[in-house]
mmCIF file of C-alpha atoms in Angstrom:
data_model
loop_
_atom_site.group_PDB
_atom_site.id
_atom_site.type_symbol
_atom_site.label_atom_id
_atom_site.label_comp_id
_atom_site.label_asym_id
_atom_site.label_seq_id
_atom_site.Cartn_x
_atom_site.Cartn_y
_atom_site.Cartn_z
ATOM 1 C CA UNK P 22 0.000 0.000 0.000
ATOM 2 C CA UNK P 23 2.688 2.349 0.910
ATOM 3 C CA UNK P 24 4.589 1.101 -2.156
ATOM 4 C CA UNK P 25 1.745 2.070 -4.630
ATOM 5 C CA UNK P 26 1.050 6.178 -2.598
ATOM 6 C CA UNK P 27 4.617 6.527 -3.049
ATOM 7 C CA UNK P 28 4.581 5.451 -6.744
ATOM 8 C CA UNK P 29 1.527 7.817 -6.924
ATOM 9 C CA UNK P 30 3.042 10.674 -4.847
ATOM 10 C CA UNK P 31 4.542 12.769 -7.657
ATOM 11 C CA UNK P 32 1.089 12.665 -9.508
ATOM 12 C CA UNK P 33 -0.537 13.539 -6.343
ATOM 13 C CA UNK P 34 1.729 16.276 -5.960
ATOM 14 C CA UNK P 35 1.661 17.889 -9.895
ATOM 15 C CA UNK P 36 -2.020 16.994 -9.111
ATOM 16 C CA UNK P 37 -2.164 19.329 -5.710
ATOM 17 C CA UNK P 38 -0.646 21.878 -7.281
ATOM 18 C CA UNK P 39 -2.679 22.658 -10.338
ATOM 19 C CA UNK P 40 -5.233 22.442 -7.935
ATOM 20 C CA UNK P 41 -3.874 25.388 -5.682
ATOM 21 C CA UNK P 42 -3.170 27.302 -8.504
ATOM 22 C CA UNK P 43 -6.258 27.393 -10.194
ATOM 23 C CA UNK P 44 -7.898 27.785 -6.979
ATOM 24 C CA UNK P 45 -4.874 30.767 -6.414
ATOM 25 C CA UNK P 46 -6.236 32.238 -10.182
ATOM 26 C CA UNK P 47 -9.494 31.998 -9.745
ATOM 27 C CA UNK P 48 -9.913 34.009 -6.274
ATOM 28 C CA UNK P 49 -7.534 36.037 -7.987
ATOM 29 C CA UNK P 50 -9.868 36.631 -11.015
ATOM 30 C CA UNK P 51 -13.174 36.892 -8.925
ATOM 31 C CA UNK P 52 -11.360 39.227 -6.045
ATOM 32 C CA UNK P 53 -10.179 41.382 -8.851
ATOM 33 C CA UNK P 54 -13.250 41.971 -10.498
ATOM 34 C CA UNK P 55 -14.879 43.137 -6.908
ATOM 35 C CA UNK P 56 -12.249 45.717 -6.681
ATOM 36 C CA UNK P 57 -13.282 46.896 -10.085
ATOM 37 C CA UNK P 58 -16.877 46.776 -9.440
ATOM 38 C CA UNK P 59 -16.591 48.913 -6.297
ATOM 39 C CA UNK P 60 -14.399 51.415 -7.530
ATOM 40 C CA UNK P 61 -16.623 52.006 -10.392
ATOM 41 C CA UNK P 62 -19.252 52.177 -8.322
ATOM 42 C CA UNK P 63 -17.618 54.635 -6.568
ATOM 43 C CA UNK P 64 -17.033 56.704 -9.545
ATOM 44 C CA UNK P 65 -20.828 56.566 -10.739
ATOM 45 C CA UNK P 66 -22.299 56.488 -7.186
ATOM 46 C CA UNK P 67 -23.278 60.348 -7.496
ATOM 47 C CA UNK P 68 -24.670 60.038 -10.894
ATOM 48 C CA UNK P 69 -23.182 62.931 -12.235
ATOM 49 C CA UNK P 70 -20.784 60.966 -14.539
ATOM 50 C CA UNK P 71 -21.341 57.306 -16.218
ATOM 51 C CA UNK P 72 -19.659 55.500 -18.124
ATOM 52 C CA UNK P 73 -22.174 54.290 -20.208
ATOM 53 C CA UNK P 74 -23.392 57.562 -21.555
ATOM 54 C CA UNK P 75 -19.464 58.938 -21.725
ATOM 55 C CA UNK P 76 -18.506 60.731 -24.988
ATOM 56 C CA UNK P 77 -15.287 59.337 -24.388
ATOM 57 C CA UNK P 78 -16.195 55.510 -23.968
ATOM 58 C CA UNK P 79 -15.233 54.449 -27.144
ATOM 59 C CA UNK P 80 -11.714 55.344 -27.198
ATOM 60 C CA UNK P 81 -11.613 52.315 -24.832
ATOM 61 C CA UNK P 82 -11.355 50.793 -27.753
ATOM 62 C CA UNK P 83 -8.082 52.446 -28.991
ATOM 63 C CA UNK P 84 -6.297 51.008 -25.737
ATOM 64 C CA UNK P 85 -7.842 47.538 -25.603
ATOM 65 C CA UNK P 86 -7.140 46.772 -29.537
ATOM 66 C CA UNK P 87 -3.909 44.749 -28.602
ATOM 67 C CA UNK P 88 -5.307 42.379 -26.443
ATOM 68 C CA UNK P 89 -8.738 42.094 -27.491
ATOM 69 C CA UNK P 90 -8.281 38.733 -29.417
ATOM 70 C CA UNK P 91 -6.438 37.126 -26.579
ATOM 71 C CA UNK P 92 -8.692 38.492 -24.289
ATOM 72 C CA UNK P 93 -12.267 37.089 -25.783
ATOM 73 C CA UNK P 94 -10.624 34.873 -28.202
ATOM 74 C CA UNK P 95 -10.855 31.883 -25.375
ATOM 75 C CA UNK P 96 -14.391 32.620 -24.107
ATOM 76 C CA UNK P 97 -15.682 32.580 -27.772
ATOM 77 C CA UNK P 98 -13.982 29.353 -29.045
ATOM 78 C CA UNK P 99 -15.761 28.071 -25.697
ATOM 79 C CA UNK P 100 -18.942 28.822 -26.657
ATOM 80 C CA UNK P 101 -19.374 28.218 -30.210
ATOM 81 C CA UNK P 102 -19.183 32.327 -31.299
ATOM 82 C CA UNK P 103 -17.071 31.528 -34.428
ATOM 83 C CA UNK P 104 -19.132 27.999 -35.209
ATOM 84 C CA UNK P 105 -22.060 31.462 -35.240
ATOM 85 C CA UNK P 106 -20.125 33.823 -37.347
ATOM 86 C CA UNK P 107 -19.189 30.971 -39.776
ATOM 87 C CA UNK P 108 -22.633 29.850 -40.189
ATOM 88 C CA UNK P 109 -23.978 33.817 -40.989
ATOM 89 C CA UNK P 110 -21.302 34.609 -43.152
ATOM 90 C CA UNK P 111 -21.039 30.985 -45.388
ATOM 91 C CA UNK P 112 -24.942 30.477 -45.935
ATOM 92 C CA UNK P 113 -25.700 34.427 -46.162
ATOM 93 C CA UNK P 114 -23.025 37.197 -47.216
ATOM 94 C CA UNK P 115 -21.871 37.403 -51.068
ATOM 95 C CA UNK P 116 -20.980 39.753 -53.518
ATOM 96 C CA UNK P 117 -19.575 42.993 -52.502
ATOM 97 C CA UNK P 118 -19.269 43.565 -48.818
ATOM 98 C CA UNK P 119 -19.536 46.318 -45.869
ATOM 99 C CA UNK P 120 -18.829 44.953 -42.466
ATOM 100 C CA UNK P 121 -19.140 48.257 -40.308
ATOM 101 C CA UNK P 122 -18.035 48.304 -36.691
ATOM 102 C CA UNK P 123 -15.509 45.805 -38.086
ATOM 103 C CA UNK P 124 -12.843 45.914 -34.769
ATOM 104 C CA UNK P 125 -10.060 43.468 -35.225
ATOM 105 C CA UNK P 126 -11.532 41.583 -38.263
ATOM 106 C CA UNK P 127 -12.631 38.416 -35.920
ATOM 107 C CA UNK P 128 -14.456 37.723 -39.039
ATOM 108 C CA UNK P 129 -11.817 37.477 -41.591
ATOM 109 C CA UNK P 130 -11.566 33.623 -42.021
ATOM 110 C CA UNK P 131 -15.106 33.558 -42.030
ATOM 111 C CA UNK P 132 -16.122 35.247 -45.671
ATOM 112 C CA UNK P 133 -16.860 32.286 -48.309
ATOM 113 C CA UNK P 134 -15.641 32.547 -51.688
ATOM 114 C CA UNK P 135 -19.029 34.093 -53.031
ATOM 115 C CA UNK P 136 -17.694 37.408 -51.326
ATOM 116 C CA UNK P 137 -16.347 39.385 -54.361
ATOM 117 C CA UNK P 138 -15.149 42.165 -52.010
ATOM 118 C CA UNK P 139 -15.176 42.899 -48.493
ATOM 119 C CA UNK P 140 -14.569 46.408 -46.992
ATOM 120 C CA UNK P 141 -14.265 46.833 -43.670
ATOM 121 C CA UNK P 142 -15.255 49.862 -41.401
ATOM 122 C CA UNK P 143 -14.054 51.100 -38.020
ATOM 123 C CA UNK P 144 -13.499 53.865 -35.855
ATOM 124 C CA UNK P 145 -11.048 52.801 -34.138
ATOM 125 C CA UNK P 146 -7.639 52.685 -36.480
ATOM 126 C CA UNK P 147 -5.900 50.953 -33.823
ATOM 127 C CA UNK P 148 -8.400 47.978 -33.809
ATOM 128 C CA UNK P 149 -8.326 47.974 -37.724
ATOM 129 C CA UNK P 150 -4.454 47.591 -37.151
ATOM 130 C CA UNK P 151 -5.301 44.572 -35.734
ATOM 131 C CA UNK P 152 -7.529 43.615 -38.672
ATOM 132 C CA UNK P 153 -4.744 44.167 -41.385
ATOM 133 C CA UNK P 154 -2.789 41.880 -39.714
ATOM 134 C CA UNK P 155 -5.372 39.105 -39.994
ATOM 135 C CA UNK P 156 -5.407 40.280 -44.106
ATOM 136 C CA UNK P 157 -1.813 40.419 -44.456
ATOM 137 C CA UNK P 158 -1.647 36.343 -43.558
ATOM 138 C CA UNK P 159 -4.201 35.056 -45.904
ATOM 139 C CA UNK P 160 -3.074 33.554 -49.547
ATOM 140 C CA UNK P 161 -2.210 36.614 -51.936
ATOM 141 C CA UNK P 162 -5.567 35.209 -53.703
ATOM 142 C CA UNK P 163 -7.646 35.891 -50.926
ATOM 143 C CA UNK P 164 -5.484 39.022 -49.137
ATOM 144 C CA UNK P 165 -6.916 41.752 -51.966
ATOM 145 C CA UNK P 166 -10.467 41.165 -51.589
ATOM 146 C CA UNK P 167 -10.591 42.795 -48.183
ATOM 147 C CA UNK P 168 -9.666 46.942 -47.240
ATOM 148 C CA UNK P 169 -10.332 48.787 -44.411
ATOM 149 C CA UNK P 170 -11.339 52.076 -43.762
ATOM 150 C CA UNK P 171 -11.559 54.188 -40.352
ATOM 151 C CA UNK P 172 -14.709 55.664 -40.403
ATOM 152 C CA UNK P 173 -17.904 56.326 -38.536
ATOM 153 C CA UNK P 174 -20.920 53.373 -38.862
ATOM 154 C CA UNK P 175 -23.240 56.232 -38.471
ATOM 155 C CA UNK P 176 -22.642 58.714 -41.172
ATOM 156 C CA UNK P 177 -21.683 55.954 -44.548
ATOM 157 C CA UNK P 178 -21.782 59.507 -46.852
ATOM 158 C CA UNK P 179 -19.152 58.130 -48.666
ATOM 159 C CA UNK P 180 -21.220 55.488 -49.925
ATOM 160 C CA UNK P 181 -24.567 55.834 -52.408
ATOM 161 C CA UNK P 182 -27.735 54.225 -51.454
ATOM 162 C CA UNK P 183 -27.854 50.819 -52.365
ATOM 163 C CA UNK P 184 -24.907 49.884 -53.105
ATOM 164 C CA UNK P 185 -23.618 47.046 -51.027
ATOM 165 C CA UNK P 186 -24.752 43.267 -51.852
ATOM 166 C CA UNK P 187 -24.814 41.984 -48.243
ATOM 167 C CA UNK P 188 -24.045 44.570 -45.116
ATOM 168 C CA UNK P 189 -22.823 43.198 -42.108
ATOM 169 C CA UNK P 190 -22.245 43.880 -38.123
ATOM 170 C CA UNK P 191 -21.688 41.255 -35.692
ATOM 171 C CA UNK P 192 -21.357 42.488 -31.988
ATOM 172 C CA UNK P 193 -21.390 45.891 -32.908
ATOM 173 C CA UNK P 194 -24.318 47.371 -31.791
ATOM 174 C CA UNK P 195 -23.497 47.719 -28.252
ATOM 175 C CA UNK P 196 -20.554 49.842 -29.178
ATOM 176 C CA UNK P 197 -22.463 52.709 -30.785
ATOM 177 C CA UNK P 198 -23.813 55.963 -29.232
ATOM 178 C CA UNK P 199 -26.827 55.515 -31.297
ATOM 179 C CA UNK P 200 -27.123 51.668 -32.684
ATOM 180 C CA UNK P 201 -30.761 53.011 -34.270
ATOM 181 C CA UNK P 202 -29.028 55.635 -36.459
ATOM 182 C CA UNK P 203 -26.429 52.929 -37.517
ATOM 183 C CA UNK P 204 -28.978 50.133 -38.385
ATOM 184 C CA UNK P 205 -30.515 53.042 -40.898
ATOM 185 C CA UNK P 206 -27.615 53.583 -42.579
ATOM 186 C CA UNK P 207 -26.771 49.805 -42.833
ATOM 187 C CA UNK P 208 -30.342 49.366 -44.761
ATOM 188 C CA UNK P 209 -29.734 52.401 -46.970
ATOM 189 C CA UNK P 210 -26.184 51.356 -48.342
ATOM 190 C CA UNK P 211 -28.070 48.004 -48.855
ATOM 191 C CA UNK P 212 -29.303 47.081 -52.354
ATOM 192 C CA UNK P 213 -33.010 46.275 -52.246
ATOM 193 C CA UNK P 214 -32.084 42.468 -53.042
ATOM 194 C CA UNK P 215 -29.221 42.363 -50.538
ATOM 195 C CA UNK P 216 -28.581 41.088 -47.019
ATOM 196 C CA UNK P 217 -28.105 42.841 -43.451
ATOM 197 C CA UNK P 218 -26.516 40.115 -41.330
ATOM 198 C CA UNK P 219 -26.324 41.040 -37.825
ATOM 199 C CA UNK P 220 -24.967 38.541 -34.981
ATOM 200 C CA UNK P 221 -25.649 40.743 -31.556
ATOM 201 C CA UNK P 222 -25.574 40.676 -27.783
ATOM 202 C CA UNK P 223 -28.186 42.198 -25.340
ATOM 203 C CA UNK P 224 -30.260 41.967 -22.428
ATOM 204 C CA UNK P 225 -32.918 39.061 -21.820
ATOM 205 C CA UNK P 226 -36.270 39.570 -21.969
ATOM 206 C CA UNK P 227 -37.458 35.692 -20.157
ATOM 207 C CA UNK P 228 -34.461 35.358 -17.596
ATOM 208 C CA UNK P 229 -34.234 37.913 -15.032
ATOM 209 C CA UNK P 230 -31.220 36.903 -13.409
ATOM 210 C CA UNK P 231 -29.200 36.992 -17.085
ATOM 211 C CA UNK P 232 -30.624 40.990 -17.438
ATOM 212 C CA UNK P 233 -30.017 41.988 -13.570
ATOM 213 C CA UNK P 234 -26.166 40.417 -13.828
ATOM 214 C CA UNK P 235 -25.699 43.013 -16.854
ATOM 215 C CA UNK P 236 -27.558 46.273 -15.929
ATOM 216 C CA UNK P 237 -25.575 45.249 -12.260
ATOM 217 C CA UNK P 238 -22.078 45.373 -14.309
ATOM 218 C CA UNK P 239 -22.984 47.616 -17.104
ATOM 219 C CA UNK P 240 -21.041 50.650 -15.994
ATOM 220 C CA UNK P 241 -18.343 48.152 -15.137
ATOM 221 C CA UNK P 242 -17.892 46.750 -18.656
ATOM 222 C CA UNK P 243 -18.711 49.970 -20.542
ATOM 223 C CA UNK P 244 -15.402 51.579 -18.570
ATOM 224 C CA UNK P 245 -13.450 48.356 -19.439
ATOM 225 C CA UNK P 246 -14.671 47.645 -22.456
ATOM 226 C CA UNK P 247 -15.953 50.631 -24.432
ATOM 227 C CA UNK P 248 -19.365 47.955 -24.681
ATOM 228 C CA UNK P 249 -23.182 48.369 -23.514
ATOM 229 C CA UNK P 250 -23.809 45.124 -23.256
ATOM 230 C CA UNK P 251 -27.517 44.993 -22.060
ATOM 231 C CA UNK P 252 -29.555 47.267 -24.474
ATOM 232 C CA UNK P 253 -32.422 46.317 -25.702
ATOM 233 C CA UNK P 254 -31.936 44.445 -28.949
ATOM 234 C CA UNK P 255 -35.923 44.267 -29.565
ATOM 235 C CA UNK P 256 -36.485 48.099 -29.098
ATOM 236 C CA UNK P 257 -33.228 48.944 -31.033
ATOM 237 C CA UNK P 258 -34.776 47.156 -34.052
ATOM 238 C CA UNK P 259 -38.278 48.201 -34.195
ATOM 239 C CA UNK P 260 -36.891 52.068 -33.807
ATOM 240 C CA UNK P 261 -34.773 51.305 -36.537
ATOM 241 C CA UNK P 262 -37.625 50.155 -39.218
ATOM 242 C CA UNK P 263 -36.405 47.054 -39.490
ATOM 243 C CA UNK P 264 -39.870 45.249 -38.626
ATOM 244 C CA UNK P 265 -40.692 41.517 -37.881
ATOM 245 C CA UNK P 266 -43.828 39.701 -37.622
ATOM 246 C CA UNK P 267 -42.680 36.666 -35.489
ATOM 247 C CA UNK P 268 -39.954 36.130 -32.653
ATOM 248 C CA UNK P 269 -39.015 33.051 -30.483
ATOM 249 C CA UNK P 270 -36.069 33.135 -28.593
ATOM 250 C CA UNK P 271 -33.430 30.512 -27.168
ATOM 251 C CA UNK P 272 -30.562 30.475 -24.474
ATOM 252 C CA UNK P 273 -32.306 32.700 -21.581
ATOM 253 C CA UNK P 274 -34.157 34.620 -24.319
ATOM 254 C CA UNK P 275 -30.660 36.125 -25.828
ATOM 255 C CA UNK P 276 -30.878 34.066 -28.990
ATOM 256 C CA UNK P 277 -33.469 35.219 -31.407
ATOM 257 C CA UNK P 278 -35.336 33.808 -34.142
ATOM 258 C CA UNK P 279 -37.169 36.666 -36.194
ATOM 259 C CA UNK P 280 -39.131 35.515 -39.561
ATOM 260 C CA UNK P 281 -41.655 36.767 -41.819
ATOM 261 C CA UNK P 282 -44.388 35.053 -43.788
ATOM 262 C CA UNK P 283 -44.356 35.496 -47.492
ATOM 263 C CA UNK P 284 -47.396 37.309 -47.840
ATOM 264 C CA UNK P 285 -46.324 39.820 -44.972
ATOM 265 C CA UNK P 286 -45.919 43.580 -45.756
ATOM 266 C CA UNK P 287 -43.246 43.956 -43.640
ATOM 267 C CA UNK P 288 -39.706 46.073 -43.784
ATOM 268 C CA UNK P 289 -37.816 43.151 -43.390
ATOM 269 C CA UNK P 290 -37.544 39.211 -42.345
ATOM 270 C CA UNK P 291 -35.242 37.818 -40.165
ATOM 271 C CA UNK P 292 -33.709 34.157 -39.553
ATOM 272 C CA UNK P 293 -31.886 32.310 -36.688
ATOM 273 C CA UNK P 294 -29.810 29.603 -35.486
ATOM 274 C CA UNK P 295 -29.760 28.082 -32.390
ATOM 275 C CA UNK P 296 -27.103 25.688 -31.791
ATOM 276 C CA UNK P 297 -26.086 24.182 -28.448
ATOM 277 C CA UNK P 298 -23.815 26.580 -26.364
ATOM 278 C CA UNK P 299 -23.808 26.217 -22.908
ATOM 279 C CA UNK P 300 -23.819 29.393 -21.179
ATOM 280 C CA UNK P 301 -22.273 27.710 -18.141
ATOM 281 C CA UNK P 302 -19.577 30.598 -16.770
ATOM 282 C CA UNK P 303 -19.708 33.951 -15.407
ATOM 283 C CA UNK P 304 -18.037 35.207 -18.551
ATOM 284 C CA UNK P 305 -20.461 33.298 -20.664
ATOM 285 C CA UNK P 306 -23.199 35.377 -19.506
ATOM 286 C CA UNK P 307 -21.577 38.855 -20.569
ATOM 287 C CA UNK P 308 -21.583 37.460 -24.232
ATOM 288 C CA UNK P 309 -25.148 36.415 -24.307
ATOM 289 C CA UNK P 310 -25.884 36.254 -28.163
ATOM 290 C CA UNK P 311 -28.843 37.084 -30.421
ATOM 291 C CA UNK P 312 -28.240 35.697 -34.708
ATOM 292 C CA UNK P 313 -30.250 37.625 -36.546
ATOM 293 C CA UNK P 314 -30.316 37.986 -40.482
ATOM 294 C CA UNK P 315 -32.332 40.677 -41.864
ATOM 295 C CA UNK P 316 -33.269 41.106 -45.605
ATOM 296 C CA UNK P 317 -35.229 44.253 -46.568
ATOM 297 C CA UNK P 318 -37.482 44.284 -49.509
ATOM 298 C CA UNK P 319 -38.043 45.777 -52.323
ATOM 299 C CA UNK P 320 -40.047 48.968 -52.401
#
């Protein structure tokens, strides 16, 4: 008996420390995030300033762009995110492309081969730094059908109406100062037979707990982040014109499904997909996800 512990002991002991550590890490991590909390709270306790509504917040963005992929790249491997943008993108986005509110270009790899050209708009030239990396690895056949362009997702002037085949954001619209005003211009640069693909996260409308977690650490992740994570996807969409005539939701009510029947005079329709992801980690519920494609009509 002795003989077989002490065959066993330095397994027990590689064992006991990994255990320690990531016990050491994770109080870390949570202990960490409570300091944060409070001395945001602190800072927004009077409500004279916030972070959310700060002019300023998204030049958070400028000092998070070299970390940002290692920093949700993890989390979003974990819970299916690209398995999401690869399933909008293949099935959905072709000919000539705008992705606005493009960041680091987490949807490069994504774009099928029925995407003639894909341009790529940010305000943040630090993030699209980021982004031109990603372009300046793929196969000089694939490298020149993607630019990028700093620029404002709220004022496309540069671009004609309906011009754009398919027009794409995906976790975007919790980065604008008015996500309404963006969606319009996303639907005028949009030829009448084109696509809007949007893959977004916002608040819950069936799961309480989900929406009370984000408004709690909304000020929190807005001064982090540069992100307003829990705005209200449904109310965002129906100010923008974008209408629907059906909506079921999955995952805690964060992953929609929007359609449209064919005789419907509606704006728009809208389709899902709802694979499994477990939202099974604290982290997991800041990216709570809504896939929705949205395809106006012709007038």
């Amino acid at each position: 008996m002795t003989s077989k512990l002490a065959s066993k002991g330095p397994l027990i002991i590689a064992s006991s420390c990994v255990y320690v550590t990531a016990c050491y890490i994770g109080y870390s991590a949570i202990q960490r995030n409570k300091e944060d909390y409070d001395e945001t709270c602190k800072v927004v306790a009077d409500g004279k300033f916030s972070f959310i509504t700060n002019p300023k917040r998204n030049e958070q963005y400028q000092n998070v762009a070299k970390s940002f992929d290692d920093e949700i790249g993890r989390d979003e491997f974990v819970m299916g995110i690209n398995m999401l943008r690869r399933s909008l993108l293949y099935f959905h986005a072709k000919g000539t492309v705008l992705e606005v509110g493009a960041g680091t270009g987490r949807n490069i790899g994504f774009y099928p081969t029925s995407c003639d050209r894909v341009l790529m708009v940010d305000a943040s030239d630090k993030m699209l730094g980021e982004a031109r990396k990603k372009i300046m690895d793929l196969s000089t056949e694939h490298a020149p059908n993607f630019a990028c362009s700093v620029g404002d997702s709220s004022n496309l002037e540069d671009f004609p109406n309906q011009c754009f085949d398919t027009v794409v954001d995906t976790f975007g619209l919790c980065s604008y100062d008015d996500p309404v005003v963006v969606l319009r211009e996303m639907k005028r640069v949009c030829k009448p037979e084109g696509k809007i693909l949007l893959l977004e996260h916002g608040r819950s409308k069936t799961w309480n707990f989900i929406t009370n977690h984000l408004d709690k650490n909304a000020e929190r992740h807005a001064k982090n982040w540069g992100c307003v994570w829990n705005r209200d996807l449904d109310k965002i969409l129906e100010q923008s014109g974008l209408k629907v005539d059906t909506l079921n939701t999955w995952h805690f009510g964060t992953t929609y499904y929007i359609g449209k029947d064919s005789d419907a005079d509606t704006d728009a329709y809208a389709y899902a997909y709802a694979p499994p992801i477990l939202y099974a980690t604290n982290h997991a519920l800041n990216q709570n996800c809504s896939i929705l494609y949205i395809e106006p009509l012709c007038r």
